[in-house]
Amino acid sequence: MDNFSTQIFKNQFLHSSQTLTTLNLCCSHLDDEGAKHLARALQTNTTLATLDLTDNKLSAEGAKHLASALQKNTALTTLNLTRNKIDAEGAKYLATTLYTNNTLEALNLHQNYIGAEGAKHLANTLQNNTALTTLNLGYNDIGDERTKHLASVLQTNTTLTTLHLYQNNISVKGVKHLARALETNTTLSTLDLSSNNIRAEGAKHLAAILQNNTTLTTLNLAYTNIGAEGAKHLARALQTNTTLTTLYLRLNKIGPEGGKDMATALQTNTTLTALDLAHNDIGVEAAKHLARVLETNTTLVALDLPHNGIDAEAAKHFASVLQNNAALTTLNLGYNDIGDEGAKHLASGLKRNT
């Protein structure tokens, strides 16, 4: 713990502060001793609502101190422990506290090496906890078996609205269990499965539930290897889904066919407001299809298309969109082959865009 942080704790300002609501101590070289001092203050502090301890040196021992404080604290609603090393044991301490704590609403444990065992403890807690609405377990090597455990909890949990499970070695097997859970879950609105190898089959399972699910509004499937076939399944679901507003599909190699399928979906979909198709090599023809659809689509407000091989001719079609579309507010065409000619077309469209 550095001298600055040590002085803060010696002054014990958290013990006596009656105004501070947010404290950011990210990248502050805090170790378990610092967490111990913070925990003591949190036991009596009644104002601090957000504590950010990102990128420090907390281990399971530090998590133990914080968990102990949360058993008495009634003010803290957001705790960010991103990129520490609390491991499964630390997750267990926090999970035990969450059985009784009814104040904490958001917990971020991104990259904390909690593994499958830590995920199990937290999943068990979700069966009883009625306060936590946001849980980030990204980059923790959870795997399919514990994803199955989490999924079973989601079938009955009525509090959690946001769940981040990105980069967790989840395959088709794990996604299948999550999809089943979403058939009955009525509260989860945001699900992040990016950087997991769910492939086209996993996308198919998710697409099936999207046809009937009326809760999920944001789905992140970036870099999940779904390919053109997976995009086709999702596009079909979008033709009937009336809830999803944001869909991330970047880095999935959906290609021209996937791009065209997405365009077809946008012809009838009246709910989606943001679509990310960056890094998908959809090519010129698929880009043209998207542009034509946007001339009549009245709901999409943000479209990301970087790294898709779009040329000046396709840019001309998007220029026409700018002239006629009254909904689109954000269009990302960066890292394409638009050139001066394409820029000229877009500039012409901008002159008439109101």
Coordinates of C-alpha atoms in Angstrom, one line a residue, residues 56-302:
N56 CA -5.0 -3.7 -7.1
K57 CA -3.3 -6.6 -5.3
L58 CA -6.2 -8.0 -3.2
S59 CA -6.2 -11.7 -2.6
A60 CA -8.8 -13.9 -0.9
E61 CA -7.7 -12.4 2.4
G62 CA -8.7 -8.9 1.2
A63 CA -12.0 -10.2 -0.1
K64 CA -12.5 -11.7 3.4
H65 CA -12.1 -8.3 5.0
L66 CA -14.5 -6.6 2.6
A67 CA -17.1 -9.4 2.9
S68 CA -17.0 -9.1 6.7
A69 CA -17.7 -5.3 6.4
L70 CA -20.6 -5.9 4.0
Q71 CA -22.3 -8.0 6.7
K72 CA -22.8 -4.7 8.6
N73 CA -22.7 -2.0 5.9
T74 CA -26.0 -0.8 4.7
A75 CA -25.0 1.8 2.2
L76 CA -22.6 0.3 -0.4
T77 CA -24.5 -0.6 -3.6
T78 CA -21.6 -1.1 -6.1
L79 CA -18.3 -2.9 -5.6
N80 CA -15.8 -3.2 -8.4
L81 CA -13.0 -5.7 -7.8
T82 CA -11.9 -6.0 -11.4
R83 CA -8.4 -7.6 -12.0
N84 CA -7.5 -8.6 -8.5
K85 CA -6.7 -12.1 -7.4
I86 CA -9.4 -13.1 -4.9
D87 CA -9.7 -16.6 -6.4
A88 CA -12.4 -19.1 -5.5
E89 CA -11.8 -18.7 -1.8
G90 CA -12.4 -14.9 -2.0
A91 CA -15.5 -15.5 -4.1
K92 CA -16.8 -17.9 -1.3
Y93 CA -16.4 -15.1 1.3
L94 CA -18.3 -12.7 -0.8
A95 CA -21.0 -15.2 -1.6
T96 CA -21.5 -16.0 2.0
T97 CA -22.0 -12.4 2.8
L98 CA -24.5 -12.0 -0.1
Y99 CA -26.8 -14.5 1.6
T100 CA -27.7 -11.8 4.2
N101 CA -26.6 -8.5 2.6
N102 CA -29.6 -6.8 1.0
T103 CA -27.9 -3.6 -0.2
L104 CA -25.3 -4.5 -2.7
E105 CA -26.7 -4.2 -6.2
A106 CA -23.7 -4.5 -8.5
L107 CA -20.6 -6.8 -8.1
N108 CA -17.8 -6.8 -10.7
L109 CA -15.4 -9.7 -10.3
H110 CA -13.8 -9.5 -13.8
Q111 CA -10.6 -11.5 -14.1
N112 CA -10.2 -12.6 -10.5
Y113 CA -9.3 -16.2 -11.0
I114 CA -12.5 -17.5 -9.2
G115 CA -12.8 -20.4 -11.6
A116 CA -15.6 -23.0 -11.6
E117 CA -15.5 -23.3 -7.8
G118 CA -16.0 -19.6 -7.2
A119 CA -18.8 -19.4 -9.7
K120 CA -20.5 -22.3 -7.9
H121 CA -20.5 -20.3 -4.6
L122 CA -21.9 -17.2 -6.2
A123 CA -24.6 -19.2 -8.1
N124 CA -25.8 -20.7 -4.8
T125 CA -26.1 -17.2 -3.3
L126 CA -28.3 -16.1 -6.2
Q127 CA -30.9 -18.6 -5.1
N128 CA -31.6 -16.5 -2.0
N129 CA -30.2 -13.0 -2.6
T130 CA -32.8 -10.4 -3.6
A131 CA -30.7 -7.3 -4.0
L132 CA -28.0 -8.0 -6.6
T133 CA -29.0 -6.8 -10.1
T134 CA -25.7 -6.8 -11.9
L135 CA -23.0 -9.5 -11.8
N136 CA -19.8 -9.5 -13.8
L137 CA -18.0 -12.8 -13.9
G138 CA -16.1 -12.2 -17.1
Y139 CA -12.7 -13.7 -17.8
N140 CA -12.8 -16.2 -14.9
D141 CA -12.5 -19.6 -16.6
I142 CA -15.9 -20.8 -15.4
G143 CA -16.6 -23.4 -18.0
D144 CA -19.7 -25.3 -19.1
E145 CA -20.5 -27.2 -15.8
R146 CA -20.7 -24.1 -13.7
T147 CA -22.5 -22.3 -16.4
K148 CA -25.1 -25.0 -16.1
H149 CA -25.3 -24.3 -12.4
L150 CA -25.8 -20.6 -13.0
A151 CA -28.4 -21.4 -15.6
S152 CA -30.4 -23.5 -13.1
V153 CA -30.4 -20.6 -10.7
L154 CA -31.6 -18.1 -13.4
Q155 CA -34.7 -20.2 -13.8
T156 CA -35.9 -19.0 -10.3
N157 CA -33.9 -15.8 -9.7
T158 CA -36.1 -12.7 -10.1
T159 CA -33.6 -10.0 -9.3
L160 CA -30.6 -10.2 -11.6
T161 CA -31.0 -8.1 -14.7
T162 CA -27.4 -8.0 -16.1
L163 CA -25.0 -11.0 -16.3
H164 CA -21.6 -10.8 -17.9
L165 CA -20.0 -14.2 -18.7
Y166 CA -17.6 -13.2 -21.5
Q167 CA -14.4 -15.1 -22.0
N168 CA -15.2 -18.0 -19.8
N169 CA -14.6 -21.1 -21.9
I170 CA -18.3 -21.6 -22.4
S171 CA -19.2 -23.8 -25.4
V172 CA -22.4 -25.0 -27.0
K173 CA -23.2 -27.1 -24.0
G174 CA -23.1 -24.2 -21.6
V175 CA -25.2 -22.0 -23.9
K176 CA -27.8 -24.6 -24.3
H177 CA -28.4 -24.5 -20.5
L178 CA -28.6 -20.7 -20.5
A179 CA -31.1 -20.8 -23.3
R180 CA -33.3 -23.1 -21.4
A181 CA -33.1 -20.8 -18.4
L182 CA -34.1 -17.9 -20.5
E183 CA -37.3 -19.7 -21.4
T184 CA -38.6 -19.1 -17.9
N185 CA -36.5 -16.3 -16.5
T186 CA -38.5 -13.0 -16.5
T187 CA -35.9 -10.5 -15.3
L188 CA -32.6 -10.8 -17.1
S189 CA -32.3 -8.0 -19.7
T190 CA -28.6 -8.0 -20.5
L191 CA -26.5 -11.1 -21.3
D192 CA -22.9 -10.9 -22.4
L193 CA -21.4 -14.1 -23.8
S194 CA -18.7 -12.5 -26.0
S195 CA -15.4 -14.3 -26.5
N196 CA -16.8 -17.8 -25.9
N197 CA -16.8 -20.5 -28.6
I198 CA -20.6 -21.0 -28.9
R199 CA -20.5 -21.5 -32.7
A200 CA -23.5 -21.7 -34.9
E201 CA -25.3 -24.3 -32.8
G202 CA -25.1 -22.1 -29.7
A203 CA -26.5 -19.2 -31.7
K204 CA -29.3 -21.5 -32.8
H205 CA -30.3 -22.3 -29.2
L206 CA -30.3 -18.6 -28.3
A207 CA -32.3 -17.7 -31.5
A208 CA -35.0 -20.2 -30.5
I209 CA -35.6 -18.5 -27.2
L210 CA -35.5 -15.0 -28.7
Q211 CA -38.6 -15.8 -30.6
N212 CA -40.6 -15.9 -27.4
N213 CA -38.5 -14.2 -24.7
T214 CA -39.9 -10.8 -23.8
T215 CA -37.3 -9.7 -21.3
L216 CA -33.8 -9.7 -22.9
T217 CA -33.0 -6.3 -24.4
T218 CA -29.2 -6.6 -24.9
L219 CA -27.3 -9.7 -26.2
N220 CA -23.5 -9.6 -26.8
L221 CA -22.2 -12.4 -29.0
A222 CA -19.1 -10.7 -30.2
Y223 CA -16.3 -13.1 -31.1
T224 CA -18.2 -16.3 -30.5
N225 CA -17.5 -18.0 -33.8
I226 CA -21.1 -18.2 -34.9
G227 CA -20.4 -17.7 -38.7
A228 CA -22.9 -17.2 -41.4
E229 CA -25.1 -20.1 -40.2
G230 CA -25.4 -18.6 -36.7
A231 CA -26.2 -15.2 -38.1
K232 CA -29.0 -16.8 -40.1
H233 CA -30.6 -18.3 -37.0
L234 CA -30.4 -15.0 -35.2
A235 CA -31.8 -13.1 -38.2
R236 CA -34.8 -15.3 -38.3
A237 CA -35.4 -14.7 -34.6
L238 CA -35.2 -11.0 -35.1
Q239 CA -38.1 -11.1 -37.5
T240 CA -40.5 -12.1 -34.7
N241 CA -38.7 -10.8 -31.6
T242 CA -40.2 -7.6 -30.1
T243 CA -37.9 -7.0 -27.2
L244 CA -34.2 -7.1 -28.2
T245 CA -32.8 -3.6 -28.7
T246 CA -29.0 -4.1 -28.9
L247 CA -27.1 -7.0 -30.6
Y248 CA -23.3 -7.3 -30.8
L249 CA -22.0 -9.6 -33.5
R250 CA -18.6 -8.3 -34.3
L251 CA -15.7 -10.6 -35.1
N252 CA -17.9 -13.6 -36.2
K253 CA -17.0 -14.1 -39.8
I254 CA -20.7 -14.0 -40.8
G255 CA -19.6 -13.0 -44.4
P256 CA -21.8 -11.7 -47.2
E257 CA -24.6 -14.3 -46.5
G258 CA -24.8 -13.4 -42.8
G259 CA -24.9 -9.7 -43.7
K260 CA -27.7 -10.2 -46.2
D261 CA -29.7 -12.2 -43.6
M262 CA -29.3 -9.4 -41.1
A263 CA -30.6 -6.9 -43.7
T264 CA -33.6 -9.1 -44.3
A265 CA -34.3 -9.2 -40.6
L266 CA -34.2 -5.4 -40.4
Q267 CA -37.0 -5.2 -43.0
T268 CA -39.6 -6.4 -40.5
N269 CA -37.9 -5.9 -37.1
T270 CA -39.3 -2.8 -35.3
T271 CA -37.4 -3.1 -32.0
L272 CA -33.6 -3.3 -32.6
T273 CA -32.0 0.1 -32.2
A274 CA -28.2 -0.9 -32.2
L275 CA -26.5 -3.5 -34.3
D276 CA -22.7 -4.1 -34.3
L277 CA -21.4 -6.1 -37.3
A278 CA -17.8 -4.9 -37.3
H279 CA -15.0 -7.2 -38.5
N280 CA -17.3 -9.6 -40.4
D281 CA -16.2 -9.2 -44.0
I282 CA -19.8 -8.8 -45.2
G283 CA -18.6 -7.2 -48.4
V284 CA -20.1 -4.7 -50.9
E285 CA -23.3 -6.5 -51.8
A286 CA -24.4 -7.2 -48.3
A287 CA -23.6 -3.6 -47.3
K288 CA -25.8 -2.5 -50.2
H289 CA -28.6 -4.7 -48.9
L290 CA -28.3 -3.1 -45.4
A291 CA -28.3 0.4 -46.9
R292 CA -31.5 -0.3 -48.9
V293 CA -33.3 -1.7 -45.9
L294 CA -32.3 1.4 -43.8
E295 CA -34.2 3.6 -46.3
T296 CA -37.4 2.2 -44.8
N297 CA -36.3 1.0 -41.4
T298 CA -37.5 3.5 -38.7
T299 CA -36.0 2.1 -35.5
L300 CA -32.3 1.4 -35.9
V301 CA -30.3 4.3 -34.5
A302 CA -26.8 2.9 -34.5

